[in-house]
Backbone as JSON Lines, residues from 0, in Angstrom:
{"i":0,"aa":"X","n":[27.93,12.49,22.68],"ca":[26.82,11.95,21.36],"c":[26.69,10.41,21.28]}
{"i":1,"aa":"X","n":[25.27,10.03,21.35],"ca":[24.98,8.71,21.53],"c":[25.37,7.96,20.23]}
{"i":2,"aa":"X","n":[25.66,8.65,19.38],"ca":[26.1,7.95,17.81],"c":[25.4,9.02,16.78]}
{"i":3,"aa":"X","n":[26.13,8.57,15.7],"ca":[26.01,9.21,14.37],"c":[25.61,8.68,13.44]}
{"i":4,"aa":"X","n":[24.6,8.79,12.42],"ca":[24.62,8.19,11.22],"c":[24.29,8.96,10.24]}
{"i":5,"aa":"X","n":[25.38,9.58,9.21],"ca":[25.1,10.51,8.37],"c":[24.8,10.04,6.86]}
{"i":6,"aa":"X","n":[24.97,8.83,6.39],"ca":[24.62,8.45,5.37],"c":[23.5,7.39,5.39]}
{"i":7,"aa":"X","n":[22.88,7.27,4.16],"ca":[22.0,6.07,4.45],"c":[21.55,5.72,2.84]}
{"i":8,"aa":"X","n":[21.48,4.29,2.6],"ca":[21.19,4.02,1.29],"c":[19.67,3.24,1.22]}
{"i":9,"aa":"X","n":[19.24,3.02,0.13],"ca":[18.01,2.78,-0.05],"c":[17.9,1.31,0.21]}
{"i":10,"aa":"X","n":[16.96,0.57,1.02],"ca":[17.05,-0.64,1.67],"c":[17.81,-0.84,2.71]}
{"i":11,"aa":"X","n":[19.0,-0.08,2.95],"ca":[19.63,-0.77,4.03],"c":[19.21,-0.75,5.41]}
{"i":12,"aa":"X","n":[18.33,-0.02,5.83],"ca":[17.84,-0.29,7.35],"c":[16.73,-1.42,7.02]}
{"i":13,"aa":"X","n":[16.76,-1.92,8.35],"ca":[15.7,-3.1,8.54],"c":[14.44,-2.44,9.0]}
{"i":14,"aa":"X","n":[13.04,-2.83,8.84],"ca":[12.0,-2.45,9.17],"c":[11.75,-3.2,10.44]}
{"i":15,"aa":"X","n":[11.46,-2.42,11.56],"ca":[10.94,-3.14,12.8],"c":[9.55,-2.83,13.01]}
{"i":16,"aa":"X","n":[8.95,-3.74,13.63],"ca":[7.39,-3.62,14.07],"c":[7.35,-2.55,15.32]}
{"i":17,"aa":"X","n":[6.0,-1.78,15.22],"ca":[5.91,-0.75,16.08],"c":[4.77,-1.28,17.2]}
{"i":18,"aa":"X","n":[4.56,-0.47,18.22],"ca":[3.74,-1.31,19.02],"c":[2.27,-1.16,18.67]}
{"i":19,"aa":"X","n":[1.94,-0.26,17.72],"ca":[0.73,-0.07,17.05],"c":[0.32,-0.8,15.81]}
{"i":20,"aa":"X","n":[1.4,-1.89,15.41],"ca":[1.1,-2.93,14.51],"c":[1.52,-2.13,13.25]}
{"i":21,"aa":"X","n":[2.53,-1.06,13.05],"ca":[2.74,-0.48,11.89],"c":[4.23,-1.01,11.7]}
{"i":22,"aa":"X","n":[5.08,-0.24,10.93],"ca":[6.59,-0.69,10.87],"c":[7.3,0.64,10.8]}
{"i":23,"aa":"X","n":[8.85,0.65,11.18],"ca":[9.53,1.63,11.07],"c":[10.99,1.34,10.81]}
{"i":24,"aa":"X","n":[11.72,2.29,10.31],"ca":[13.35,1.99,10.09],"c":[13.95,3.38,10.2]}
{"i":25,"aa":"X","n":[14.77,3.3,11.17],"ca":[15.66,4.58,11.35],"c":[16.63,4.63,10.3]}
{"i":26,"aa":"X","n":[16.61,5.98,9.49],"ca":[17.39,6.01,8.03],"c":[18.73,6.9,8.82]}
{"i":27,"aa":"X","n":[18.57,8.03,9.66],"ca":[19.91,8.62,9.92],"c":[19.66,9.35,11.19]}
{"i":28,"aa":"X","n":[20.69,9.58,12.1],"ca":[20.24,10.54,12.86],"c":[21.8,11.08,13.65]}
{"i":29,"aa":"X","n":[21.58,12.21,14.27],"ca":[22.83,12.78,15.17],"c":[22.02,13.08,16.45]}
{"i":30,"aa":"X","n":[22.5,13.51,17.63],"ca":[21.96,13.97,18.81],"c":[20.73,14.96,18.55]}
{"i":31,"aa":"X","n":[21.16,15.76,17.6],"ca":[20.33,16.83,17.52],"c":[19.15,16.57,16.26]}
{"i":32,"aa":"X","n":[19.11,15.44,15.59],"ca":[18.15,15.32,14.57],"c":[18.06,13.74,14.03]}
{"i":33,"aa":"X","n":[16.93,13.39,13.84],"ca":[16.6,11.94,13.33],"c":[15.67,12.04,12.3]}
{"i":34,"aa":"X","n":[16.0,11.23,11.29],"ca":[15.0,10.83,10.53],"c":[14.41,9.36,10.29]}
{"i":35,"aa":"X","n":[13.24,9.18,10.35],"ca":[12.67,7.75,10.34],"c":[11.55,7.66,9.38]}
{"i":36,"aa":"X","n":[11.49,6.3,8.79],"ca":[10.47,6.04,7.77],"c":[9.46,5.3,8.21]}
{"i":37,"aa":"X","n":[8.12,5.42,8.44],"ca":[7.12,4.68,8.87],"c":[6.21,4.06,7.67]}
{"i":38,"aa":"X","n":[5.92,2.79,7.67],"ca":[5.08,2.19,6.75],"c":[3.83,1.55,7.31]}
{"i":39,"aa":"X","n":[2.6,1.96,6.71],"ca":[1.4,1.61,7.28],"c":[0.56,0.7,6.13]}
{"i":40,"aa":"X","n":[-0.37,-0.17,6.55],"ca":[-1.25,-0.69,5.63],"c":[-2.29,0.06,5.61]}
{"i":41,"aa":"X","n":[-3.24,-0.18,4.94],"ca":[-4.31,0.45,4.82],"c":[-5.24,0.31,6.26]}
{"i":42,"aa":"X","n":[-5.8,1.31,6.71],"ca":[-6.5,1.56,7.87],"c":[-5.4,1.25,9.11]}
{"i":43,"aa":"X","n":[-4.43,1.17,9.01],"ca":[-3.13,1.49,9.86],"c":[-3.32,2.73,10.56]}
{"i":44,"aa":"X","n":[-3.01,2.51,12.03],"ca":[-3.43,3.48,12.98],"c":[-1.82,3.98,13.71]}
{"i":45,"aa":"X","n":[-1.34,5.18,13.67],"ca":[-0.36,5.4,14.72],"c":[-1.2,6.35,15.67]}
{"i":46,"aa":"X","n":[-1.41,5.9,16.55],"ca":[-2.48,6.01,17.98],"c":[-1.74,7.33,18.56]}
{"i":47,"aa":"X","n":[-2.88,8.44,18.7],"ca":[-3.03,9.53,19.26],"c":[-1.57,9.33,20.35]}
{"i":48,"aa":"X","n":[-0.85,10.45,20.63],"ca":[0.24,10.32,21.69],"c":[0.84,11.61,21.66]}
{"i":49,"aa":"X","n":[1.9,11.83,22.21],"ca":[2.81,13.09,22.36],"c":[4.1,13.06,22.99]}
{"i":50,"aa":"X","n":[5.22,13.83,22.55],"ca":[6.38,13.73,22.93],"c":[6.83,14.98,22.89]}
{"i":51,"aa":"X","n":[8.12,15.1,23.75],"ca":[8.67,16.54,23.51],"c":[9.42,17.09,22.42]}
{"i":52,"aa":"X","n":[9.7,16.12,21.35],"ca":[10.47,16.34,20.35],"c":[9.47,16.86,19.4]}
{"i":53,"aa":"X","n":[10.26,17.91,18.62],"ca":[9.46,18.76,17.6],"c":[9.66,17.58,16.15]}
{"i":54,"aa":"X","n":[8.35,17.44,15.42],"ca":[8.15,16.26,14.4],"c":[7.97,17.28,13.37]}
{"i":55,"aa":"X","n":[8.46,16.91,12.17],"ca":[8.3,17.44,10.66],"c":[8.15,15.99,9.97]}
{"i":56,"aa":"X","n":[6.99,15.92,9.36],"ca":[6.59,14.53,8.62],"c":[6.14,15.03,7.21]}
{"i":57,"aa":"X","n":[6.67,14.06,6.05],"ca":[6.57,14.04,4.8],"c":[5.63,13.0,4.29]}
{"i":58,"aa":"X","n":[4.54,13.07,3.59],"ca":[3.75,11.84,3.29],"c":[4.69,11.17,1.9]}
{"i":59,"aa":"X","n":[5.43,10.05,1.91],"ca":[5.85,9.86,0.8],"c":[5.25,9.09,0.04]}
{"i":60,"aa":"X","n":[4.11,8.26,0.21],"ca":[3.31,7.84,-0.22],"c":[1.93,7.29,0.47]}
{"i":61,"aa":"X","n":[0.93,7.28,-0.44],"ca":[-0.59,7.17,0.42],"c":[-1.23,8.21,0.55]}
{"i":62,"aa":"X","n":[-2.52,8.34,1.66],"ca":[-3.35,9.31,2.09],"c":[-3.59,8.95,3.39]}
{"i":63,"aa":"X","n":[-3.29,9.99,4.18],"ca":[-3.19,9.74,5.56],"c":[-4.43,10.75,6.2]}
{"i":64,"aa":"X","n":[-5.03,10.57,7.11],"ca":[-5.77,11.46,8.18],"c":[-5.03,11.56,9.23]}
{"i":65,"aa":"X","n":[-4.74,12.88,9.2],"ca":[-3.59,13.3,10.04],"c":[-4.31,14.17,11.34]}
{"i":66,"aa":"X","n":[-4.2,14.07,12.63],"ca":[-4.87,14.67,13.67],"c":[-3.73,15.36,14.6]}
{"i":67,"aa":"X","n":[-3.76,16.81,14.8],"ca":[-3.06,17.46,15.69],"c":[-3.6,18.43,16.42]}
{"i":68,"aa":"X","n":[-3.28,18.26,17.71],"ca":[-3.95,18.98,18.8],"c":[-5.78,19.32,18.45]}
{"i":69,"aa":"X","n":[-6.25,18.02,18.1],"ca":[-7.47,18.02,18.1],"c":[-7.86,18.61,16.48]}
{"i":70,"aa":"X","n":[-7.24,18.82,15.7],"ca":[-7.46,19.34,14.16],"c":[-7.28,18.38,13.34]}
{"i":71,"aa":"X","n":[-8.13,17.76,12.24],"ca":[-7.96,16.72,11.44],"c":[-7.93,17.0,10.0]}
{"i":72,"aa":"X","n":[-6.92,16.57,9.16],"ca":[-6.93,16.98,7.66],"c":[-6.48,15.76,7.19]}
{"i":73,"aa":"X","n":[-6.76,15.54,5.9],"ca":[-6.48,14.38,5.12],"c":[-5.64,15.14,4.07]}
{"i":74,"aa":"X","n":[-4.35,14.16,4.01],"ca":[-3.02,14.59,3.34],"c":[-2.52,13.68,2.44]}
{"i":75,"aa":"X","n":[-2.13,13.74,1.34],"ca":[-1.91,12.62,0.49],"c":[-0.31,12.94,-0.08]}
{"i":76,"aa":"X","n":[0.1,11.86,-0.99],"ca":[1.72,11.95,-1.43],"c":[1.91,13.42,-1.87]}
{"i":77,"aa":"X","n":[3.14,13.97,-1.07],"ca":[3.87,14.99,-1.44],"c":[3.23,16.05,-0.37]}
{"i":78,"aa":"X","n":[2.74,15.76,0.66],"ca":[2.13,16.81,1.38],"c":[2.89,16.59,2.56]}
{"i":79,"aa":"X","n":[2.83,17.53,3.69],"ca":[3.59,17.23,5.07],"c":[2.96,18.19,6.06]}
{"i":80,"aa":"X","n":[3.48,18.06,7.2],"ca":[2.94,18.59,8.41],"c":[4.12,18.38,9.72]}
{"i":81,"aa":"X","n":[3.72,19.69,10.53],"ca":[4.99,19.71,11.36],"c":[4.04,19.57,12.96]}
{"i":82,"aa":"X","n":[4.63,19.13,13.88],"ca":[4.17,18.79,15.29],"c":[4.93,19.15,16.14]}
{"i":83,"aa":"X","n":[4.44,20.45,16.78],"ca":[5.2,21.21,17.86],"c":[5.54,20.4,19.05]}
{"i":84,"aa":"X","n":[6.15,20.59,19.79],"ca":[6.51,19.91,21.1],"c":[5.22,19.64,21.93]}
{"i":85,"aa":"X","n":[5.22,18.37,22.28],"ca":[4.25,17.95,23.47],"c":[2.64,18.05,22.78]}
{"i":86,"aa":"X","n":[2.42,18.34,21.78],"ca":[0.95,18.3,21.05],"c":[0.52,17.15,20.96]}
{"i":87,"aa":"X","n":[-0.83,16.49,21.12],"ca":[-1.17,15.29,20.99],"c":[-1.5,15.26,19.69]}
{"i":88,"aa":"X","n":[-1.2,13.96,18.94],"ca":[-1.17,13.8,17.51],"c":[-1.05,12.37,17.0]}
{"i":89,"aa":"X","n":[-1.83,12.0,15.87],"ca":[-1.58,10.59,15.34],"c":[-2.16,10.41,14.14]}
{"i":90,"aa":"X","n":[-2.15,9.53,13.31],"ca":[-2.48,9.35,11.95],"c":[-3.4,7.89,11.68]}
{"i":91,"aa":"X","n":[-4.19,7.94,10.72],"ca":[-4.93,6.57,10.19],"c":[-4.42,6.78,8.72]}
{"i":92,"aa":"X","n":[-4.16,5.6,8.22],"ca":[-3.75,5.39,6.72],"c":[-4.96,4.98,6.01]}
{"i":93,"aa":"X","n":[-5.43,5.94,5.09],"ca":[-6.88,5.68,4.68],"c":[-6.33,4.98,3.38]}
{"i":94,"aa":"X","n":[-4.96,4.55,2.87],"ca":[-4.38,3.66,2.03],"c":[-3.05,3.28,2.52]}
{"i":95,"aa":"X","n":[-2.48,2.26,1.85],"ca":[-1.56,1.78,2.34],"c":[-0.48,3.07,2.07]}
{"i":96,"aa":"X","n":[0.57,3.46,2.92],"ca":[1.53,4.39,2.62],"c":[2.75,4.52,3.52]}
{"i":97,"aa":"X","n":[3.53,5.56,3.37],"ca":[4.73,5.81,3.94],"c":[4.52,7.05,4.55]}
{"i":98,"aa":"X","n":[5.37,7.5,5.76],"ca":[5.7,8.73,6.33],"c":[6.97,8.77,6.63]}
{"i":99,"aa":"X","n":[7.82,9.73,6.15],"ca":[9.11,10.34,6.65],"c":[9.15,11.2,7.92]}
{"i":100,"aa":"X","n":[9.61,10.83,8.73],"ca":[9.25,11.72,9.84],"c":[10.84,12.35,10.07]}
{"i":101,"aa":"X","n":[11.05,13.43,10.65],"ca":[12.13,14.07,11.22],"c":[11.91,14.55,12.54]}
{"i":102,"aa":"X","n":[12.86,14.18,13.65],"ca":[12.55,14.71,14.9],"c":[13.78,15.21,15.32]}
{"i":103,"aa":"X","n":[13.54,16.4,16.27],"ca":[14.58,17.14,17.07],"c":[14.3,17.09,18.31]}
{"i":104,"aa":"X","n":[15.11,16.83,19.11],"ca":[16.2,16.17,19.23],"c":[15.95,14.73,18.8]}
{"i":105,"aa":"X","n":[16.69,14.08,18.59],"ca":[16.65,12.49,17.96],"c":[15.65,11.83,18.92]}
{"i":106,"aa":"X","n":[15.18,10.82,18.55],"ca":[14.25,9.94,19.72],"c":[15.11,8.95,20.05]}
{"i":107,"aa":"X","n":[15.77,8.7,21.13],"ca":[16.74,7.78,21.76],"c":[15.98,6.62,21.9]}
{"i":108,"aa":"X","n":[14.51,6.59,21.96],"ca":[13.81,5.31,22.24],"c":[13.89,4.39,21.05]}
{"i":109,"aa":"X","n":[14.23,5.06,19.78],"ca":[14.03,4.41,18.64],"c":[15.53,3.99,18.2]}
{"i":110,"aa":"X","n":[16.36,4.04,18.94],"ca":[17.85,3.55,18.64],"c":[18.02,2.23,19.46]}
{"i":111,"aa":"X","n":[18.41,1.39,18.67],"ca":[18.7,-0.02,19.41],"c":[19.76,-0.14,20.24]}
């Protein structure tokens, strides 16, 4: 196992910048599952990309234009979406906001 973090407290994880100009903090992880919070300023973009991990995302705050496999919808606080493995997806923040993403298996590239 690469490591396990099974409890997290508010504010304990540090924000780190993402390559696309946003920020993220890894909250919890095991080899099988990871939870990560992403912060976006208004008009921030999570560029279109894909990865082998299945991703489930919860809109914790704000409004986002979400594109998955060429389909785009606007989602607001309390909404959620799933990205199956290897589908091209991305987001645009229509206002400042936060997404809480879960990945299975964990994203080793997010662990320092």
